[in-house]
mmCIF file of C-alpha atoms in Angstrom:
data_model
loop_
_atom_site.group_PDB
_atom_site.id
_atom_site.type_symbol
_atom_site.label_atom_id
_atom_site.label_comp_id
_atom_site.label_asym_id
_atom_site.label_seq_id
_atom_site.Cartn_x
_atom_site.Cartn_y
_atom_site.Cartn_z
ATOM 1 C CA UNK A 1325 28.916 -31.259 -12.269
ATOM 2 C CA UNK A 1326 26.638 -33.946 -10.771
ATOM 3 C CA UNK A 1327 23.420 -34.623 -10.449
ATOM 4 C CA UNK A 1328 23.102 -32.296 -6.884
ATOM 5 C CA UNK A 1329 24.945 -29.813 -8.186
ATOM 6 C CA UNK A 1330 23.225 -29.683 -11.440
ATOM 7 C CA UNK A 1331 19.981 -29.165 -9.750
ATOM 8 C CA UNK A 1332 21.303 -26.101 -7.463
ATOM 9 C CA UNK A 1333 22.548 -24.597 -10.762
ATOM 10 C CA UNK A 1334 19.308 -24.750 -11.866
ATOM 11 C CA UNK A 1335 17.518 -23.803 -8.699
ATOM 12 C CA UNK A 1336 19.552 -20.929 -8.796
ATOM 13 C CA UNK A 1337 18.691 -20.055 -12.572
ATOM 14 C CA UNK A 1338 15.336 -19.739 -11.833
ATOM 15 C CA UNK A 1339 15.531 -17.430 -8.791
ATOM 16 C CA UNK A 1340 17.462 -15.257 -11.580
ATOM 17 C CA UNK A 1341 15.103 -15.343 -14.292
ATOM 18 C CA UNK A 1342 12.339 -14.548 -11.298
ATOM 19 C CA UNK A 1343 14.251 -11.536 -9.825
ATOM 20 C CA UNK A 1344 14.926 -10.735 -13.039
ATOM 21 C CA UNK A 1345 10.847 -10.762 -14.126
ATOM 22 C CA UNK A 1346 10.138 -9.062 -11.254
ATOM 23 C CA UNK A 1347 12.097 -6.068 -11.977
ATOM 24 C CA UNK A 1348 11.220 -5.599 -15.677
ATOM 25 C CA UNK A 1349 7.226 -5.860 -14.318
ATOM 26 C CA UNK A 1350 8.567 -2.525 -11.568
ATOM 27 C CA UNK A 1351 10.449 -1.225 -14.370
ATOM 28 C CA UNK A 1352 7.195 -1.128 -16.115
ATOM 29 C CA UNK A 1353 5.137 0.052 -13.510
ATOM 30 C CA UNK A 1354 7.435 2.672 -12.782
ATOM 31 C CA UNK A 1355 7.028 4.033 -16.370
ATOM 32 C CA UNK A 1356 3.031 4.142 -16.168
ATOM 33 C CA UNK A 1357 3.774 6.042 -12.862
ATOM 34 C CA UNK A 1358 6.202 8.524 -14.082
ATOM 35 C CA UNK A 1359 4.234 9.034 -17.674
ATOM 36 C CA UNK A 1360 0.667 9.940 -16.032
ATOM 37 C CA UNK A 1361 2.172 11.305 -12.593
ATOM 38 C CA UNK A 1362 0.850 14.878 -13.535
ATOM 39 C CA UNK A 1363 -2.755 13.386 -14.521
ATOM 40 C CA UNK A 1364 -3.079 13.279 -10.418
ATOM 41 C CA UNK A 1365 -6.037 11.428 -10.616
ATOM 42 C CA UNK A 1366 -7.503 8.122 -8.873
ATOM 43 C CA UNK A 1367 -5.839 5.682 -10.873
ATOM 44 C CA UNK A 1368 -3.067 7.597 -11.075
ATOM 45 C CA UNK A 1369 -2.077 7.009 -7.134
ATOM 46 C CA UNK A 1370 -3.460 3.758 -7.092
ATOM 47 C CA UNK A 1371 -0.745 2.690 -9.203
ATOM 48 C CA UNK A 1372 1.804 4.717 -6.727
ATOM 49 C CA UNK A 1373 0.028 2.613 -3.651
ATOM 50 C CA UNK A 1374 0.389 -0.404 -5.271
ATOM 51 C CA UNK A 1375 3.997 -0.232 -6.723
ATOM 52 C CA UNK A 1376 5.112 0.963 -3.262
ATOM 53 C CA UNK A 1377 3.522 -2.052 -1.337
ATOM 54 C CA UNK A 1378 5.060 -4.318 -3.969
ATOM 55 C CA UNK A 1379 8.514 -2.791 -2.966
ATOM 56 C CA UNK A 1380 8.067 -3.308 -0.052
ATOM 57 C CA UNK A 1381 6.355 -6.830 0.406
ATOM 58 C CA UNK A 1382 9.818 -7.762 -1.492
ATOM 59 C CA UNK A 1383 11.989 -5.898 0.263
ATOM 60 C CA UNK A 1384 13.481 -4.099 -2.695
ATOM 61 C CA UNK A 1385 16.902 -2.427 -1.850
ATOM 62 C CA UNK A 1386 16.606 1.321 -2.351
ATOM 63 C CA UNK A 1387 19.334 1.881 -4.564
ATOM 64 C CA UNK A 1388 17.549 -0.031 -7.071
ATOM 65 C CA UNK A 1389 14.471 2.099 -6.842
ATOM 66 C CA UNK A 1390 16.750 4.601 -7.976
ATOM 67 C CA UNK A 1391 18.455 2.271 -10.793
ATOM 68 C CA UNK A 1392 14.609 2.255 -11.987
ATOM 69 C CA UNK A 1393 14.176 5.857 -11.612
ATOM 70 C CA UNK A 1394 17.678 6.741 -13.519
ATOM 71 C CA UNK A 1395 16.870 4.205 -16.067
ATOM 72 C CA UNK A 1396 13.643 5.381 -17.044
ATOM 73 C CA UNK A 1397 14.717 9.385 -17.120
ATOM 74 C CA UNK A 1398 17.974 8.059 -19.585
ATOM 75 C CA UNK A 1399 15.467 6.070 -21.593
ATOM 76 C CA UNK A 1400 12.876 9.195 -21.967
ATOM 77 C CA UNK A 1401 15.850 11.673 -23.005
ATOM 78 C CA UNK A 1402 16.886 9.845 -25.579
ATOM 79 C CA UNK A 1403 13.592 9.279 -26.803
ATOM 80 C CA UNK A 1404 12.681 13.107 -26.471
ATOM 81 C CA UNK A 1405 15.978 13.811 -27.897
ATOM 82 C CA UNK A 1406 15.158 11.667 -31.573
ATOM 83 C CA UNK A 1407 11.702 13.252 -31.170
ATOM 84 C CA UNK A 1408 13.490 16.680 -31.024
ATOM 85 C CA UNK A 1409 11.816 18.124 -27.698
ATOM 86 C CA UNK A 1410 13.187 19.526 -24.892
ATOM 87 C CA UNK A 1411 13.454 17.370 -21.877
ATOM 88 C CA UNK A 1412 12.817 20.267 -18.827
ATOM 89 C CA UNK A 1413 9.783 17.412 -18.155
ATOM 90 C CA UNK A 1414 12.397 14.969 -17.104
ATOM 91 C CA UNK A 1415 13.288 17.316 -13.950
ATOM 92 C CA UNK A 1416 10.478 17.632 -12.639
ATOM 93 C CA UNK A 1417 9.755 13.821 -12.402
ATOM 94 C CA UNK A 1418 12.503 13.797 -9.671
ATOM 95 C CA UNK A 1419 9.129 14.893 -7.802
ATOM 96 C CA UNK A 1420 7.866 11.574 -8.598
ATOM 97 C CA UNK A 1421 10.867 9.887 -6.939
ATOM 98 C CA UNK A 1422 10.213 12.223 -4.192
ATOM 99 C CA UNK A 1423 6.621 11.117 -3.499
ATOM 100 C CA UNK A 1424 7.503 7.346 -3.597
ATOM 101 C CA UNK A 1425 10.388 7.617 -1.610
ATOM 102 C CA UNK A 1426 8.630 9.726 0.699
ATOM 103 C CA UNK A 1427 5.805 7.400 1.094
ATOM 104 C CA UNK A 1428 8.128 3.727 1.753
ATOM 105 C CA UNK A 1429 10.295 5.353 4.137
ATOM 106 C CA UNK A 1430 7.281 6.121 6.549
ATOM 107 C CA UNK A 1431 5.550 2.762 5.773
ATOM 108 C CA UNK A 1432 9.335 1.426 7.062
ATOM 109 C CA UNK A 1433 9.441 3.707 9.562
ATOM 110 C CA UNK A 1434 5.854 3.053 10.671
ATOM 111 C CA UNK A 1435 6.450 -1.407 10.591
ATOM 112 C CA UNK A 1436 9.724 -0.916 12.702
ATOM 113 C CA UNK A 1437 7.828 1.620 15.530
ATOM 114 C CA UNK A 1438 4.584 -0.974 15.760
ATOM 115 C CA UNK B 192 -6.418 23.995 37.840
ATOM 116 C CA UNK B 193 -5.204 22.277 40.718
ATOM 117 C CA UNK B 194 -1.536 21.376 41.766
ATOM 118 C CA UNK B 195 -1.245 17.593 39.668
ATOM 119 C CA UNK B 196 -3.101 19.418 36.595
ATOM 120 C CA UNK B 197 -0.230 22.155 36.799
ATOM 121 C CA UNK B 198 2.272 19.794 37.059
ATOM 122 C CA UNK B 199 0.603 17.686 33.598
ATOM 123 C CA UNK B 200 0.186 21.550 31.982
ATOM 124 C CA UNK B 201 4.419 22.012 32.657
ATOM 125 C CA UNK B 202 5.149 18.815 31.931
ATOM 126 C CA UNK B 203 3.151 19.259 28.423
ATOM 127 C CA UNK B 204 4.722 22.527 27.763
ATOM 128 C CA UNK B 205 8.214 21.514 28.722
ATOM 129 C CA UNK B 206 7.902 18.515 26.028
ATOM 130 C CA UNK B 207 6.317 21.145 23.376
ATOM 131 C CA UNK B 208 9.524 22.873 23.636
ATOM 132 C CA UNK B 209 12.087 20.372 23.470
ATOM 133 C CA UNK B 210 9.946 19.099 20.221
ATOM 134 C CA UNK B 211 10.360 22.841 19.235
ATOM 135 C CA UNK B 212 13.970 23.049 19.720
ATOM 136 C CA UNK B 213 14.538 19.625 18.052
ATOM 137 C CA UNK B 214 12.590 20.763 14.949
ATOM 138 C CA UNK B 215 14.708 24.192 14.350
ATOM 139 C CA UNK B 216 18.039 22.505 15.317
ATOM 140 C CA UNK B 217 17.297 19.636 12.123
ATOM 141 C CA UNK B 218 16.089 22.966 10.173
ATOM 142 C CA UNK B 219 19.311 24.345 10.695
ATOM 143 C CA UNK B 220 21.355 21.373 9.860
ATOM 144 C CA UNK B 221 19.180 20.923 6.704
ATOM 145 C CA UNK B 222 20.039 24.713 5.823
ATOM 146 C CA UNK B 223 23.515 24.045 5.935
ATOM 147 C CA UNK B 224 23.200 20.408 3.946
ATOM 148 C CA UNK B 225 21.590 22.702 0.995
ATOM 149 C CA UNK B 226 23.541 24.967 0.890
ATOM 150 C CA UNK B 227 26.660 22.740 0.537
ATOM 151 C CA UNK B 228 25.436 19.871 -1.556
ATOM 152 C CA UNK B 229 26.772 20.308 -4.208
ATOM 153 C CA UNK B 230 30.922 21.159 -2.926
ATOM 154 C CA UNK B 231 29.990 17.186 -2.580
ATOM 155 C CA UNK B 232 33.536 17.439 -0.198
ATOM 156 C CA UNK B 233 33.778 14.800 2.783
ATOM 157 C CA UNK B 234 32.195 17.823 5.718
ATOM 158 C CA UNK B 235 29.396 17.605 3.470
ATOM 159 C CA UNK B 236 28.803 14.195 3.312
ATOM 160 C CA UNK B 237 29.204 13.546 7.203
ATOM 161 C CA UNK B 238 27.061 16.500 7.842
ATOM 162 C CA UNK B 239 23.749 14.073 5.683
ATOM 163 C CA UNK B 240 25.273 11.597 7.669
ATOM 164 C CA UNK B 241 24.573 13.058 11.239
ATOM 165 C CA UNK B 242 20.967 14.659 10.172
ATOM 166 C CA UNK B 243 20.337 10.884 8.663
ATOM 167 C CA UNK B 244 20.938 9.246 12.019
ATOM 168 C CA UNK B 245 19.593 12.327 13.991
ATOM 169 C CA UNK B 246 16.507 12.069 12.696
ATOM 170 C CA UNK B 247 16.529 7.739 12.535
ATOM 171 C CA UNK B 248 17.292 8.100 16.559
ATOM 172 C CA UNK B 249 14.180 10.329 17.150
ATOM 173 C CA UNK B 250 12.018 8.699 14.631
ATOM 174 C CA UNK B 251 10.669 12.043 13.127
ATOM 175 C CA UNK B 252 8.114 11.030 10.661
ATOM 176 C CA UNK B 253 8.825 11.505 7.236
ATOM 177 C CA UNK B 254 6.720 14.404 6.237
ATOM 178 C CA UNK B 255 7.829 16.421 8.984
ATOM 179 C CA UNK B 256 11.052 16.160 6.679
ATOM 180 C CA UNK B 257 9.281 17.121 3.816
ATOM 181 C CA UNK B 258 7.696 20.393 5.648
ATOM 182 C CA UNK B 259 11.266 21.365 6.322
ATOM 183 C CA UNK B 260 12.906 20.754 3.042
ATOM 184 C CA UNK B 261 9.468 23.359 1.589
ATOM 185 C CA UNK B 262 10.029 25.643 4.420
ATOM 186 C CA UNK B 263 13.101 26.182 3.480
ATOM 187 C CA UNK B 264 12.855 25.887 -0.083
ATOM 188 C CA UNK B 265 9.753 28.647 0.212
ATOM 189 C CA UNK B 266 12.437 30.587 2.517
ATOM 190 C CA UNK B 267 15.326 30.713 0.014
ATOM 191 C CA UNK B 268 12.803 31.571 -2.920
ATOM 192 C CA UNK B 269 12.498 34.840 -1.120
ATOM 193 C CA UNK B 270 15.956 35.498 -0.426
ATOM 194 C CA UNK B 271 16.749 34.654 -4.133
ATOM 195 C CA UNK B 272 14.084 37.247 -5.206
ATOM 196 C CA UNK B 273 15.080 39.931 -2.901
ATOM 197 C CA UNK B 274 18.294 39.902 -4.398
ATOM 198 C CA UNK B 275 16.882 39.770 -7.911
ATOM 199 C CA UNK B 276 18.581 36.452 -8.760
ATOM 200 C CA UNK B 277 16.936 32.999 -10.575
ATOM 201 C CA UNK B 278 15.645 30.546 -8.436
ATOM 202 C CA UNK B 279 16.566 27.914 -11.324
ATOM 203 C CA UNK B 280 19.332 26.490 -8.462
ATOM 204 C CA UNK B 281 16.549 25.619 -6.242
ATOM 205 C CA UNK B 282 14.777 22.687 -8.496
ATOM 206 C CA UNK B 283 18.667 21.271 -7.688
ATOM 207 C CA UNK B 284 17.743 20.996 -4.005
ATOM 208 C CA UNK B 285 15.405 18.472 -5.073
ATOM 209 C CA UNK B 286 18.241 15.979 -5.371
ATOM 210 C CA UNK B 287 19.317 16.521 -1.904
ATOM 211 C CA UNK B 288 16.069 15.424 -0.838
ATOM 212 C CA UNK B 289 16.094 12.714 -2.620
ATOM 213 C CA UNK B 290 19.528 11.660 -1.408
ATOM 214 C CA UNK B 291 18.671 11.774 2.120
ATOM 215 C CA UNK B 292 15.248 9.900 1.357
ATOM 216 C CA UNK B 293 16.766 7.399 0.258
ATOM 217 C CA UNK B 294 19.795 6.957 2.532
ATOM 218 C CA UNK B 295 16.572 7.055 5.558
ATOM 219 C CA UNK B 296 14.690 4.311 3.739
ATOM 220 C CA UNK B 297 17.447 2.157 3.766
ATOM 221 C CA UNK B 298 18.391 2.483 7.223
ATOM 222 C CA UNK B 299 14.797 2.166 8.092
ATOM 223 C CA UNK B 300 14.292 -1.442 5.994
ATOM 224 C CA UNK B 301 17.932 -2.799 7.170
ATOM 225 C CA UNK B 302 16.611 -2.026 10.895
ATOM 226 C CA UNK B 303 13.355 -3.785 9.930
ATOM 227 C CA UNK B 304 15.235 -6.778 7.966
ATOM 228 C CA UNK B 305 18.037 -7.290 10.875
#
């Protein structure tokens, strides 16, 4: 490789490693959302507002919302399975999904109508 | 009222309807996406499909969606209990949702992207 090439490899490296930060930071978010979703307080849906404006100022595909989402849920069975609980919780964060999802579409829908 | 402010009243009404009609025709094709979700077959899938673009093309806002999803949620809870039978199938319907959510966002960012 030369010197040009070289320095597109790397360009190119480091739009991976930021995509890549950037997803472990919604991954994270996600969690906080998911774990305190039933709190329903202030904070609580600030952190909704403000992952969902994050998805979209980067113009997240969907289907990796849902990656996130099915991530998370196989993460927290396995850790409710060791922990010997029953994971009936897990369902009911699909209402979680529901809310975000809900919420992006119509800021989508609302961006392409203006 | 005089003749133009009759004319405005009809014209009003004759809208209210069509919004009317619009409404219970997507409730019907919703009905029938529930109740088949989960035969996952290919009449299935084209049937999301056409209520997907349906209600892209007449840019129904997304809790309108919502409201008929719970109607008929709330409506099939009834039915389910009439006929002594769990309900336990219903939290299931949640995924549907969520599937056509998602499938809607997309659309809606692609069309905003493009």
């Amino acid at each position: 490789m030369d010197d040009h090439n070289n320095t597109k490899a790397l360009v190119f490296r480091q739009m991976d490693l930021e995509r890549e930060n950037l997803l472990q930071q919604l991954k994270a978010d996600y969690r906080q959302i998911i774990i305190n979703y039933f709190a329903g307080n202030e904070t609580s849906k600030g952190k909704i507002d403000k992952f969902i404006h994050k998805v979209f100022d980067y113009n997240l595909p969907v289907p990796q919302i849902i990656e996130i989402h099915m991530d998370l849920i196989d993460e927290l069975a396995k850790q409710l399975k060791v922990e010997g609980r029953s994971d009936d919780i897990l369902l009911d964060y699909r209402l979680t999904l529901i809310d975000i999802l809900a919420h992006l579409c119509e800021m989508y829908r609302c961006s392409l109508t203006r």
